[in-house]
Amino acid sequence: MLRHAESALKASRHSSPAERIQQYETFLKIENRRLFSLHRAKAGGLEVARGRSVMMDTLLHYIFQNILDEHFPEKENGSGELAICLLATGGYGRGELNPFSDVDILFLLPTAKGPELARVNTMVEQVLYVLWDLGLKVGHATRTVQECLKQAEKDMQSRTALSEARLLEGSKAIFKEFQQAIYRECVKGNFKEYITNRMEDQIERHKKHGNTVFVQEPNVKNGCGGLRDVQNLLWISRFKFGAGTLEELKKKDMIAQIEAGRLHRAYDFLMRVRNELHYSNNRAVDEITLPAQPKIAYALGYHQKDVLRQIEIFMRDYYRHARDIYVLTESLAERLALDEESRPGRLSRIFSIGKKTEKLEGGLYLRKDVLEVQPGAPLPHDALDLMQIFRVEQLRNARIGAGLQSVIRRQLKFVNREFQYSKRGREVFLSILRSKGEVGRILRSMHECGFLGEYIPEFGALDCLVQHEFYHRYTADEHTLVAIEKLDEILNAQQGSAAKYSRIFKQLENPHILYLAILLHDAGKAVRTRHHSDASAECAHRVARRLCLDYSELRLLVWLVDNHMTMSQTVQRRDIEDSSTISDFVALVGKQEWLDMLHLLTFVDGLAVGSTNFSEWRQQLLWQLYDRASKGLGRSGVDWIDLETHKAKLHESARNELEQEITADEIQAHFTHMPARYWSRIHKDELVWHLRVLHSFLEKLFEEEAGTAPSVVQWKHYPDRDYSEVVVCTWDRHGLFSKIAGSFAASRINILNADIYTRSDDIALDIFQVCNLEHRSLQDDRPLQKMISILTDSLRNDREISFSELILEEYEAMRHMPHQDEECFPTTVGFNNHDSSDYSILEIQTPDRLGLLHQILKVLTECDLDIDLAKINTEKGAAMDVFYLTDSQGQKISNAETLALIQSRLKETIDRLNRPFRGVES
């Protein structure tokens, strides 16, 4: 096919410039179509990327030669070479060019002077003009050999790109001179500096992308376990040993054949994913976003009936390959980069035992805190030997090296059902779990070797499992391990929020139960049931029986797993100022030890979701619930200041700071009229801000004419937290919340969280966390100015405004409709009349849409319902809202037909919002 397409290029030597452009375009069209067909036929990622590189080589060959013929005919007739060469650099230099990647080229000159310089510049211009006319995205530079050397001295990226540059056309003599100069000046004698810089760059890159393979929206190029990790390994080995490919590393015996095979398969898979990302977006894209995952999965051949299953299997394959890259390249790069005693040769020589080596039992040795297997030592012959290795790793504060990790993987066949029930095995495992503060890294090491999932198959089922909950950033296994590591960090915490939890953790007598509960709290997600807690509890019961826990430990473990979401859901969805909420929670817990463990589990579970939404405020609410439950169980809470003391300190601070601005009576009025739940979430700086907003409102009230319904809106931007905070102050009235929400939506502002307060003197003080449609803090104030204008207009004499039309206009003005897949985030609308004696509790979960909250509130207003408490949460494209409602008489809504009617109207409204997004591509 390539030869057939190339035949048109051969004819271009006798064509006019305009005809050539047409012939080049035809060649690119045919070849790009061929490569796309190859990709659709499930060709490997490297095959397609290398195919595009060959395509560009062929095109540039004819472009270069045709321009040489046209402008320098004497060169073609044998009167000497033109003093220039054309090099491929970057990914193109490696021969790996994804569908929409830049074509990076370098025009290399021997000198910046000379009689031919003007003609050489003409050559460069002509080549670039043709490439631009063809619509190609070209990265280009024109430099002499000396200029290249100076550029290489400035930064590591240039040094790397130049070291793997590839000759396309032109003078071989100039290219040879360039290669020799690069080796002499940039490579030879600079190994240590270069390798150190490369390792530091990798650390920073990993940090930027979450320091884990298992993020919800991975970056296939630069993320942990991404393509760049393999490239980084090969750059290091090229500089240090002259081995720039996996095959060369294997020939030099620096990498085992099984490791090279795993890396190649993983790299090829990620290249195929990247090719699909480019094709499906018609541009260079490297992030596998949540909305894109269904489309990418289907295009790559994952055709299971359930779209969630397609995503799950595709992403599990991705994570497993990325983990192979991450684990292997980390250990191999460290082996090649940091072992200064190593030289090219046998693996046994790389890990040669020297003066700093300590021999251990079982054929192991410890060197520089790395646990390895002695060359020639017999392999572990049963699963207990493998388990003991992890115990040694824990006791010696070491980590398992790449060689020993490979040995463990090969011997996993010994971890069978008999060993899962063995007494000695469980004794060693439980001793690992009883070591407070030293458990997380050992369980992670077990997991990376594949041992943990074999020994505890209930956890093994979570391996690389995608979580379809809205707020989780990590896969289920990674989330679990992060949570355990967070618990370890608590033990010796001296400051910050973790310090308070440290006191509880240090008092625990059975830490192994808590560690087990965290390990198994999400095990039920692998069963794919609607409520994973029940399935997780069943898993915990099986594990407890295998480990022969006594009855009291079994009950506690199963209870913790079954109720691991209870505390968090109580503070998110219930009014913890309500005494019935507290009494129900106390009755559920029953014992202080159980409450302590549940509190710790809730804390680390919240930290491990990888979300910024587990805020200090939410932790404050958890501490309130813990304190009140502790008192209900007969013990005062841990380090909790009671509400009245907290209010008194706030009052004093506010009075001291604002004595020159606001009267003491005005401050006192705020403390008198605001509801109790306001004081449980507020801190001093927020209070001062709110008092100033209220003061502005009162001043405006006296300045404006009667009936103008003044309002004050102020805001602060928090770009580091990806939201802006907006405070709205006005007179309370029926439907106010709906109008505020509509004003935000009509200004393209998304509400993430809302705290709605009405003072007893009918002044509304509503606090919103908002973002733009890209889920970032607002970049400028224009949307907020628009929101103020719309809100002011709607409040003036309670004027009716069609917010639906305004929101529709905004949608129609957008180039891309932001949307979330309903199959991934199904809608639920339900009432709870049991958890509160005074209110009907409405719970809604649905894909977030611009104007969703306004439409919900509009329905509630039209049904003549009053909202006493609203808990608004939006995360990862999903809305999770809770409303405490009464009817117009201030009573619970008890009539079944009325509840059904409200529920039906809400579902109909939400369905109408979702309808335009079905089948819409972002």
PDB file of N, CA, C and O in Angstrom, residues 530 825-830 843-846 903 907 910:
ATOM      1  N   ARG A 530     -25.886  -3.270  44.015  1.00  0.00           N
ATOM      2  CA  ARG A 530     -26.285  -1.864  44.160  1.00  0.00           C
ATOM      3  C   ARG A 530     -25.728  -1.259  45.440  1.00  0.00           C
ATOM      4  O   ARG A 530     -25.282  -0.122  45.458  1.00  0.00           O
ATOM      5  N   PHE A 825     -24.019   7.424  35.634  1.00  0.00           N
ATOM      6  CA  PHE A 825     -24.532   8.137  36.798  1.00  0.00           C
ATOM      7  C   PHE A 825     -26.064   8.164  36.747  1.00  0.00           C
ATOM      8  O   PHE A 825     -26.663   9.171  36.372  1.00  0.00           O
ATOM      9  N   PRO A 826     -26.714   7.045  37.075  1.00  0.00           N
ATOM     10  CA  PRO A 826     -28.181   6.987  36.970  1.00  0.00           C
ATOM     11  C   PRO A 826     -28.863   7.920  37.959  1.00  0.00           C
ATOM     12  O   PRO A 826     -28.341   8.212  39.038  1.00  0.00           O
ATOM     13  N   THR A 827     -30.052   8.381  37.585  1.00  0.00           N
ATOM     14  CA  THR A 827     -30.825   9.313  38.412  1.00  0.00           C
ATOM     15  C   THR A 827     -31.654   8.550  39.443  1.00  0.00           C
ATOM     16  O   THR A 827     -32.301   7.558  39.122  1.00  0.00           O
ATOM     17  N   THR A 828     -31.615   9.019  40.691  1.00  0.00           N
ATOM     18  CA  THR A 828     -32.500   8.498  41.738  1.00  0.00           C
ATOM     19  C   THR A 828     -33.127   9.682  42.474  1.00  0.00           C
ATOM     20  O   THR A 828     -32.456  10.672  42.751  1.00  0.00           O
ATOM     21  N   VAL A 829     -34.413   9.580  42.744  1.00  0.00           N
ATOM     22  CA  VAL A 829     -35.162  10.599  43.497  1.00  0.00           C
ATOM     23  C   VAL A 829     -35.969   9.862  44.559  1.00  0.00           C
ATOM     24  O   VAL A 829     -36.772   8.977  44.222  1.00  0.00           O
ATOM     25  N   GLY A 830     -35.766  10.186  45.818  1.00  0.00           N
ATOM     26  CA  GLY A 830     -36.480   9.461  46.862  1.00  0.00           C
ATOM     27  C   GLY A 830     -36.725  10.296  48.107  1.00  0.00           C
ATOM     28  O   GLY A 830     -35.988  11.252  48.389  1.00  0.00           O
ATOM     29  N   GLU A 843     -33.941  13.180  48.773  1.00  0.00           N
ATOM     30  CA  GLU A 843     -32.581  12.899  48.315  1.00  0.00           C
ATOM     31  C   GLU A 843     -32.593  12.707  46.804  1.00  0.00           C
ATOM     32  O   GLU A 843     -33.379  11.908  46.282  1.00  0.00           O
ATOM     33  N   ILE A 844     -31.711  13.447  46.116  1.00  0.00           N
ATOM     34  CA  ILE A 844     -31.638  13.388  44.648  1.00  0.00           C
ATOM     35  C   ILE A 844     -30.192  13.142  44.240  1.00  0.00           C
ATOM     36  O   ILE A 844     -29.277  13.799  44.727  1.00  0.00           O
ATOM     37  N   GLN A 845     -30.026  12.194  43.332  1.00  0.00           N
ATOM     38  CA  GLN A 845     -28.716  11.919  42.754  1.00  0.00           C
ATOM     39  C   GLN A 845     -28.896  11.817  41.247  1.00  0.00           C
ATOM     40  O   GLN A 845     -29.712  11.041  40.753  1.00  0.00           O
ATOM     41  N   THR A 846     -28.144  12.626  40.489  1.00  0.00           N
ATOM     42  CA  THR A 846     -28.350  12.669  39.037  1.00  0.00           C
ATOM     43  C   THR A 846     -27.144  13.320  38.376  1.00  0.00           C
ATOM     44  O   THR A 846     -26.381  14.035  39.039  1.00  0.00           O
ATOM     45  N   GLN A 903     -42.409  13.476  43.692  1.00  0.00           N
ATOM     46  CA  GLN A 903     -41.348  12.635  43.131  1.00  0.00           C
ATOM     47  C   GLN A 903     -41.496  12.512  41.619  1.00  0.00           C
ATOM     48  O   GLN A 903     -40.509  12.618  40.871  1.00  0.00           O
ATOM     49  N   LYS A 907     -38.795  13.809  38.773  1.00  0.00           N
ATOM     50  CA  LYS A 907     -38.217  12.894  37.785  1.00  0.00           C
ATOM     51  C   LYS A 907     -38.478  13.373  36.364  1.00  0.00           C
ATOM     52  O   LYS A 907     -37.601  13.307  35.493  1.00  0.00           O
ATOM     53  N   ILE A 910     -36.138  16.383  35.696  1.00  0.00           N
ATOM     54  CA  ILE A 910     -34.752  15.960  35.502  1.00  0.00           C
ATOM     55  C   ILE A 910     -34.595  15.230  34.172  1.00  0.00           C
ATOM     56  O   ILE A 910     -33.612  15.431  33.449  1.00  0.00           O
TER      57      ILE A 910
END
